[in-house]
């Protein structure tokens, strides 16, 4: 089968080759001896793959390897205890190996794809929407009518967070850097949009009537202290990622003085050993799809041959919503 592989750690433009590789066996490292084989129609592209082309991500397989953590496609075979069977349309989180014509995923991270969503949206569903739900609800303890400020709001995690927060009855304030991203954030349901290069902290305090209840932060970097300052008493900053480049440090006296919290949200490590929680999050997202709140935003579609362009779009801060590779 054809697969897009990282063959050298030289960055997005030069690291990739399309190679002929063997199809995967029906077993996954998290479920030895068992796995769902998926004929891939679309594969998600995410920030970790950009980092992997430079050897800068925490998971560093030996080259050559096939990246790609999630796919939308059709089940070719599934173990008996799976919730899906041959012929089903699915969203599947394979962790690695998704940029290929055939991928293998654990049954507990393979979900039937609702009719409302196409394969590209299936490839956009698990990483971002499960992370968004996990960050808002499991870790952030979101309550109805709370106000959530979302950094990087036009990105993959950002648009997912806006849609889920809205579906759960929260108000949202999106932080974005351009007019185009403001449009994307509004389309994803943001109640208010503020600019990352403007007085967003003061605007957020004003719009929320004295401070937001939660900040969802996939960006990190210099804006972290202002995120803390934008909170009301009892407010929480949920740490999701560091696309801004630097990992912020907190002077914890700020937390004491303002009675606020900083909460880490690492989706994979938390949920992978907890099959029931995975299912509960999947079910909750399905309800939000059926209710019309969740519909993944596909910002750009590329072929396997254009995979370097897809990575460069993310790397240059130009991506909106989810970027996908489609199998032609
Ligand atoms: N914790 C978890 O379990 C978990 C799960 C999934 C993803 N993540 C992490 O979450 C982060 C966001 O992922 P994503 O898929 O949403 O990425 P994305 O689609 O590229 O969006 C990231 C956003 O970050 C903002 N940004 C600010 N400075 C940037 C810079 N120097 N370069 C690029 N973007 C910059 C951009 O918004 P503006 O231009 O509007 O500022 C961009 O839209 C990544 O670090 C990813 O690894 C974490």
mmCIF file of C-alpha atoms in Angstrom, residues 46-53 57 127:
data_model
loop_
_atom_site.group_PDB
_atom_site.id
_atom_site.type_symbol
_atom_site.label_atom_id
_atom_site.label_comp_id
_atom_site.label_asym_id
_atom_site.label_seq_id
_atom_site.Cartn_x
_atom_site.Cartn_y
_atom_site.Cartn_z
ATOM 1 C CA UNK A 46 -1.813 17.879 13.461
ATOM 2 C CA UNK A 47 0.885 19.888 15.175
ATOM 3 C CA UNK A 48 2.760 16.836 16.547
ATOM 4 C CA UNK A 49 3.478 15.677 12.976
ATOM 5 C CA UNK A 50 5.094 19.036 12.223
ATOM 6 C CA UNK A 51 7.306 18.521 15.266
ATOM 7 C CA UNK A 52 7.985 14.883 14.298
ATOM 8 C CA UNK A 53 9.516 15.980 10.967
ATOM 9 C CA UNK A 57 8.028 15.587 19.469
ATOM 10 C CA UNK A 127 -8.010 14.133 18.802
#
